[in-house]
mmCIF file of C-alpha atoms in Angstrom:
data_model
loop_
_atom_site.group_PDB
_atom_site.id
_atom_site.type_symbol
_atom_site.label_atom_id
_atom_site.label_comp_id
_atom_site.label_asym_id
_atom_site.label_seq_id
_atom_site.Cartn_x
_atom_site.Cartn_y
_atom_site.Cartn_z
ATOM 1 C CA MET A 1 29.050 10.536 -11.199
ATOM 2 C CA GLN A 2 26.632 13.414 -10.912
ATOM 3 C CA PRO A 3 25.600 13.771 -7.227
ATOM 4 C CA VAL A 4 21.909 13.291 -7.644
ATOM 5 C CA PHE A 5 20.975 12.268 -4.104
ATOM 6 C CA PHE A 6 19.030 15.163 -2.909
ATOM 7 C CA ALA A 7 17.110 15.500 -6.245
ATOM 8 C CA LEU A 8 16.230 11.789 -5.953
ATOM 9 C CA MET A 9 15.039 12.433 -2.424
ATOM 10 C CA SER A 10 12.715 15.290 -3.641
ATOM 11 C CA ARG A 11 10.892 12.617 -5.604
ATOM 12 C CA MET A 12 9.721 10.793 -2.548
ATOM 13 C CA GLN A 13 6.592 12.902 -2.827
ATOM 14 C CA ASN A 14 5.796 10.967 -5.995
ATOM 15 C CA VAL A 15 5.924 7.410 -4.186
ATOM 16 C CA HIS A 16 2.478 6.687 -2.862
ATOM 17 C CA ARG A 17 1.554 4.579 0.202
ATOM 18 C CA TRP A 18 -1.617 2.428 0.663
ATOM 19 C CA GLY A 19 -1.907 1.752 -2.958
ATOM 20 C CA LYS A 20 -3.993 -1.376 -2.286
ATOM 21 C CA SER A 21 -6.272 0.107 0.319
ATOM 22 C CA ASN A 22 -8.115 2.891 -1.333
ATOM 23 C CA PRO A 23 -7.578 5.656 1.010
ATOM 24 C CA THR A 24 -9.961 8.652 0.971
ATOM 25 C CA ARG A 25 -6.744 10.853 1.068
ATOM 26 C CA ALA A 26 -3.508 9.873 -0.690
ATOM 27 C CA GLU A 27 -0.361 9.790 1.271
ATOM 28 C CA ASN A 28 3.135 9.903 -0.137
ATOM 29 C CA VAL A 29 6.329 8.713 1.386
ATOM 30 C CA ALA A 30 7.686 12.165 1.880
ATOM 31 C CA GLU A 31 4.891 13.179 4.128
ATOM 32 C CA HIS A 32 4.989 9.942 5.886
ATOM 33 C CA SER A 33 8.757 10.357 6.666
ATOM 34 C CA PHE A 34 8.000 13.705 7.995
ATOM 35 C CA GLN A 35 5.424 12.310 10.318
ATOM 36 C CA VAL A 36 7.660 9.565 11.490
ATOM 37 C CA ALA A 37 10.399 11.888 12.221
ATOM 38 C CA MET A 38 8.155 14.130 14.183
ATOM 39 C CA PHE A 39 6.780 11.149 16.267
ATOM 40 C CA ALA A 40 10.276 9.725 16.743
ATOM 41 C CA HIS A 41 11.484 13.052 18.085
ATOM 42 C CA ALA A 42 8.424 13.325 20.328
ATOM 43 C CA LEU A 43 9.092 9.810 21.708
ATOM 44 C CA GLY A 44 12.635 10.749 22.424
ATOM 45 C CA GLU A 45 11.390 14.023 24.219
ATOM 46 C CA VAL A 46 8.814 12.053 26.196
ATOM 47 C CA ARG A 47 11.546 9.625 27.263
ATOM 48 C CA ASN A 48 13.866 12.413 28.284
ATOM 49 C CA LYS A 49 11.267 14.753 30.002
ATOM 50 C CA VAL A 50 8.584 12.517 31.385
ATOM 51 C CA PHE A 51 10.301 9.112 32.026
ATOM 52 C CA THR A 52 13.592 10.717 33.547
ATOM 53 C CA GLU A 53 14.412 7.525 35.268
ATOM 54 C CA GLN A 54 15.128 5.933 31.811
ATOM 55 C CA PRO A 55 18.385 6.455 30.022
ATOM 56 C CA GLN A 56 18.390 9.584 27.978
ATOM 57 C CA VAL A 57 18.236 9.509 24.105
ATOM 58 C CA ASP A 58 19.132 11.953 21.451
ATOM 59 C CA ALA A 59 15.796 13.063 20.129
ATOM 60 C CA ASN A 60 17.193 14.987 17.371
ATOM 61 C CA HIS A 61 19.197 11.941 16.192
ATOM 62 C CA LEU A 62 16.069 9.909 16.345
ATOM 63 C CA ALA A 63 14.279 12.356 14.166
ATOM 64 C CA VAL A 64 16.992 12.310 11.403
ATOM 65 C CA VAL A 65 17.189 8.512 11.387
ATOM 66 C CA ALA A 66 13.404 8.540 10.966
ATOM 67 C CA MET A 67 13.360 11.091 8.185
ATOM 68 C CA PHE A 68 15.441 8.653 6.021
ATOM 69 C CA HIS A 69 13.943 5.414 7.170
ATOM 70 C CA ASP A 70 12.070 4.797 3.888
ATOM 71 C CA SER A 71 14.572 6.460 1.603
ATOM 72 C CA ALA A 72 15.160 3.302 -0.464
ATOM 73 C CA GLU A 73 11.518 3.426 -1.515
ATOM 74 C CA VAL A 74 12.484 6.315 -3.902
ATOM 75 C CA LEU A 75 13.866 3.544 -5.989
ATOM 76 C CA THR A 76 11.907 0.475 -4.932
ATOM 77 C CA GLU A 77 8.475 2.008 -4.426
ATOM 78 C CA ASP A 78 6.330 1.224 -1.478
ATOM 79 C CA VAL A 79 5.632 -2.518 -0.993
ATOM 80 C CA ASN A 80 2.350 -3.276 0.694
ATOM 81 C CA SER A 81 3.094 -4.529 4.207
ATOM 82 C CA GLY A 82 0.583 -7.351 3.962
ATOM 83 C CA ILE A 83 2.414 -8.687 0.968
ATOM 84 C CA LYS A 84 5.922 -7.953 2.416
ATOM 85 C CA TYR A 85 5.377 -9.904 5.672
ATOM 86 C CA SER A 86 3.066 -12.580 4.060
ATOM 87 C CA ASP A 87 6.089 -15.051 3.624
ATOM 88 C CA LYS A 88 9.616 -15.247 5.129
ATOM 89 C CA ARG A 89 10.873 -15.514 1.541
ATOM 90 C CA MET A 90 8.895 -12.551 0.278
ATOM 91 C CA LEU A 91 10.344 -10.475 3.282
ATOM 92 C CA ALA A 92 13.867 -11.683 2.711
ATOM 93 C CA LEU A 93 13.553 -10.644 -0.937
ATOM 94 C CA CYS A 94 12.154 -7.281 -0.017
ATOM 95 C CA ARG A 95 14.979 -6.713 2.525
ATOM 96 C CA GLU A 96 17.598 -7.657 0.006
ATOM 97 C CA MET A 97 15.996 -5.136 -2.632
ATOM 98 C CA GLU A 98 15.951 -2.371 0.002
ATOM 99 C CA ALA A 99 19.458 -3.033 0.944
ATOM 100 C CA ILE A 100 20.700 -2.860 -2.640
ATOM 101 C CA ALA A 101 18.672 0.343 -3.244
ATOM 102 C CA ALA A 102 20.019 1.966 -0.051
ATOM 103 C CA HIS A 103 23.636 1.200 -1.336
ATOM 104 C CA MET A 104 22.747 2.693 -4.785
ATOM 105 C CA LEU A 105 21.542 5.746 -2.934
ATOM 106 C CA VAL A 106 24.641 6.333 -0.958
ATOM 107 C CA THR A 107 26.751 6.284 -4.105
ATOM 108 C CA THR A 108 24.645 9.058 -5.584
ATOM 109 C CA LEU A 109 26.026 11.438 -2.733
ATOM 110 C CA PRO A 110 29.175 13.521 -3.187
ATOM 111 C CA ALA A 111 32.037 11.492 -1.910
ATOM 112 C CA PRO A 112 32.703 13.743 1.245
ATOM 113 C CA LEU A 113 29.132 13.141 2.400
ATOM 114 C CA GLN A 114 28.829 9.394 1.839
ATOM 115 C CA SER A 115 30.210 8.398 5.238
ATOM 116 C CA THR A 116 27.669 10.727 7.056
ATOM 117 C CA TYR A 117 24.779 9.384 5.236
ATOM 118 C CA LYS A 118 25.660 5.645 4.844
ATOM 119 C CA GLY A 119 24.489 4.910 8.406
ATOM 120 C CA LEU A 120 21.223 6.696 7.913
ATOM 121 C CA ILE A 121 20.282 5.260 4.552
ATOM 122 C CA GLU A 122 21.635 1.790 5.233
ATOM 123 C CA HIS A 123 20.064 1.507 8.494
ATOM 124 C CA GLU A 124 23.213 0.971 10.576
ATOM 125 C CA ASP A 125 21.610 2.656 13.629
ATOM 126 C CA ASP A 126 21.833 1.012 17.151
ATOM 127 C CA PRO A 127 18.867 -1.261 18.254
ATOM 128 C CA GLU A 128 17.558 1.328 20.620
ATOM 129 C CA THR A 129 17.365 3.868 17.879
ATOM 130 C CA ALA A 130 15.874 1.236 15.581
ATOM 131 C CA ARG A 131 13.085 0.540 18.241
ATOM 132 C CA PHE A 132 12.180 4.124 18.559
ATOM 133 C CA VAL A 133 12.013 4.624 14.828
ATOM 134 C CA LYS A 134 9.879 1.495 14.296
ATOM 135 C CA ALA A 135 7.540 2.623 16.987
ATOM 136 C CA ALA A 136 7.185 5.912 15.281
ATOM 137 C CA ASP A 137 6.569 4.219 11.996
ATOM 138 C CA LEU A 138 3.752 2.132 13.417
ATOM 139 C CA LEU A 139 2.204 5.145 15.099
ATOM 140 C CA SER A 140 2.178 6.796 11.769
ATOM 141 C CA ALA A 141 0.245 4.012 10.211
ATOM 142 C CA TYR A 142 -2.023 3.782 13.144
ATOM 143 C CA THR A 143 -3.016 7.350 13.048
ATOM 144 C CA LYS A 144 -3.571 7.164 9.402
ATOM 145 C CA ALA A 145 -5.894 4.161 9.859
ATOM 146 C CA LEU A 146 -7.779 6.235 12.645
ATOM 147 C CA SER A 147 -8.120 9.214 10.237
ATOM 148 C CA GLU A 148 -9.369 6.978 7.397
ATOM 149 C CA LEU A 149 -11.919 5.262 9.854
ATOM 150 C CA ARG A 150 -13.170 8.650 10.953
ATOM 151 C CA ALA A 151 -13.761 9.497 7.332
ATOM 152 C CA GLY A 152 -15.992 6.399 7.120
ATOM 153 C CA ASN A 153 -13.417 4.337 5.017
ATOM 154 C CA MET A 154 -13.993 0.875 6.409
ATOM 155 C CA GLU A 155 -11.163 -0.390 4.042
ATOM 156 C CA PHE A 156 -8.966 0.570 6.894
ATOM 157 C CA GLU A 157 -10.665 -1.462 9.528
ATOM 158 C CA GLY A 158 -8.314 -4.441 9.266
ATOM 159 C CA THR A 159 -5.336 -2.079 8.851
ATOM 160 C CA GLU A 160 -6.165 -0.478 12.286
ATOM 161 C CA ARG A 161 -6.433 -3.825 13.929
ATOM 162 C CA LYS A 162 -3.215 -5.250 12.486
ATOM 163 C CA VAL A 163 -1.164 -2.196 13.237
ATOM 164 C CA LEU A 164 -2.577 -1.967 16.751
ATOM 165 C CA ALA A 165 -1.454 -5.588 17.234
ATOM 166 C CA ALA A 166 2.060 -4.655 15.948
ATOM 167 C CA LEU A 167 2.206 -1.799 18.322
ATOM 168 C CA ALA A 168 1.316 -3.710 21.401
ATOM 169 C CA PRO A 169 4.887 -5.029 22.143
ATOM 170 C CA TYR A 170 6.214 -1.383 22.018
ATOM 171 C CA VAL A 171 3.424 -0.123 24.207
ATOM 172 C CA GLU A 172 4.225 -2.874 26.711
ATOM 173 C CA THR A 173 7.988 -2.232 26.763
ATOM 174 C CA MET A 174 8.348 1.432 25.937
ATOM 175 C CA PRO A 175 6.591 3.754 28.303
ATOM 176 C CA GLU A 176 6.942 6.695 26.050
ATOM 177 C CA VAL A 177 4.855 4.769 23.463
ATOM 178 C CA ALA A 178 2.197 4.015 25.929
ATOM 179 C CA TRP A 179 2.233 7.754 27.045
ATOM 180 C CA PHE A 180 2.058 9.001 23.408
ATOM 181 C CA MET A 181 -0.901 6.536 22.688
ATOM 182 C CA GLU A 182 -2.806 7.843 25.660
ATOM 183 C CA HIS A 183 -2.067 11.569 25.452
ATOM 184 C CA CYS A 184 -1.648 12.224 21.703
ATOM 185 C CA VAL A 185 -3.290 9.645 19.538
ATOM 186 C CA PRO A 186 -6.993 10.258 20.353
ATOM 187 C CA ALA A 187 -6.751 13.759 18.822
ATOM 188 C CA PHE A 188 -6.281 12.090 15.436
ATOM 189 C CA GLN A 189 -10.047 11.197 15.646
ATOM 190 C CA MET A 190 -11.109 14.794 16.193
ATOM 191 C CA THR A 191 -12.477 17.226 13.496
ATOM 192 C CA ILE A 192 -10.478 20.196 12.382
ATOM 193 C CA ASP A 193 -13.022 22.532 14.281
ATOM 194 C CA ASP A 194 -12.358 20.461 17.487
ATOM 195 C CA LEU A 195 -8.689 20.645 17.027
ATOM 196 C CA VAL A 196 -8.638 24.416 16.366
ATOM 197 C CA ASP A 197 -10.981 24.867 19.543
ATOM 198 C CA ALA A 198 -8.546 22.907 21.621
ATOM 199 C CA ALA A 199 -5.503 24.881 20.335
ATOM 200 C CA LEU A 200 -7.319 28.010 21.466
ATOM 201 C CA VAL A 201 -8.292 26.717 24.952
ATOM 202 C CA GLY A 202 -5.723 24.170 25.915
ATOM 203 C CA ASP A 203 -2.409 24.602 27.688
ATOM 204 C CA GLY A 204 -1.002 21.140 26.758
ATOM 205 C CA GLU A 205 -2.064 19.417 29.822
#
C-alpha cells in the first residue's frame, strides 16, 4: 500500500470545526490541533516549573499526543459535540467510528513507523496524559468561544457556558489548568493593539 499518512494529515486543514455555530472566523482541525498541542505543552511546563511539588510530566510528549488527538477526523470529519454527547448511543457510535478511522490511518503509514504512531493515533496514552490533553482541548474550545463573543457573535454564548462547565472539574483538580485560566486566558479577549502593546511592555509577570 502507498504510505499516504502524511499526505492525509495535511488535509486536516480542510476539515472545518464549528459547522453548526456560524463562527465569525472559520477554524479548521489543523489549526485547532496546533493550539491544543501548544496548550498541552504549556500545561506540562506549568506543572513542572510552577507546581514543582507535583509529579513531573513530559511536556514535549504531551504536545505530540495533543497534536494527533483529532487525527481520525481527517477521515470522519468533525462531529458537533452537542450532537456527539447528546445520547450515550450516539457517543458510542462516534467512538466506534473514530476507532475504526484511527486504525485505518495507522495502516497508511510505512510499516517501520506504525508501532511509533499507533499509540498516538489510537489514543493509547496513559490516563494522566489523556487528562492533560483533554484539558488543553477544552481550553482551545473555550478561548475560541471567548474570541467569538468578543467579536459580538452571540451564537457562542451557549458554547462558552457549556465548555466552561466541562472545564470546571479540570480547574478544580489540576492546579496548572486553574493557573492557565487565571494568567493566560484573559488575553484572548484583548484586541490586537492591546496584545502588541503588552508584548512591547510586559516581562511575562
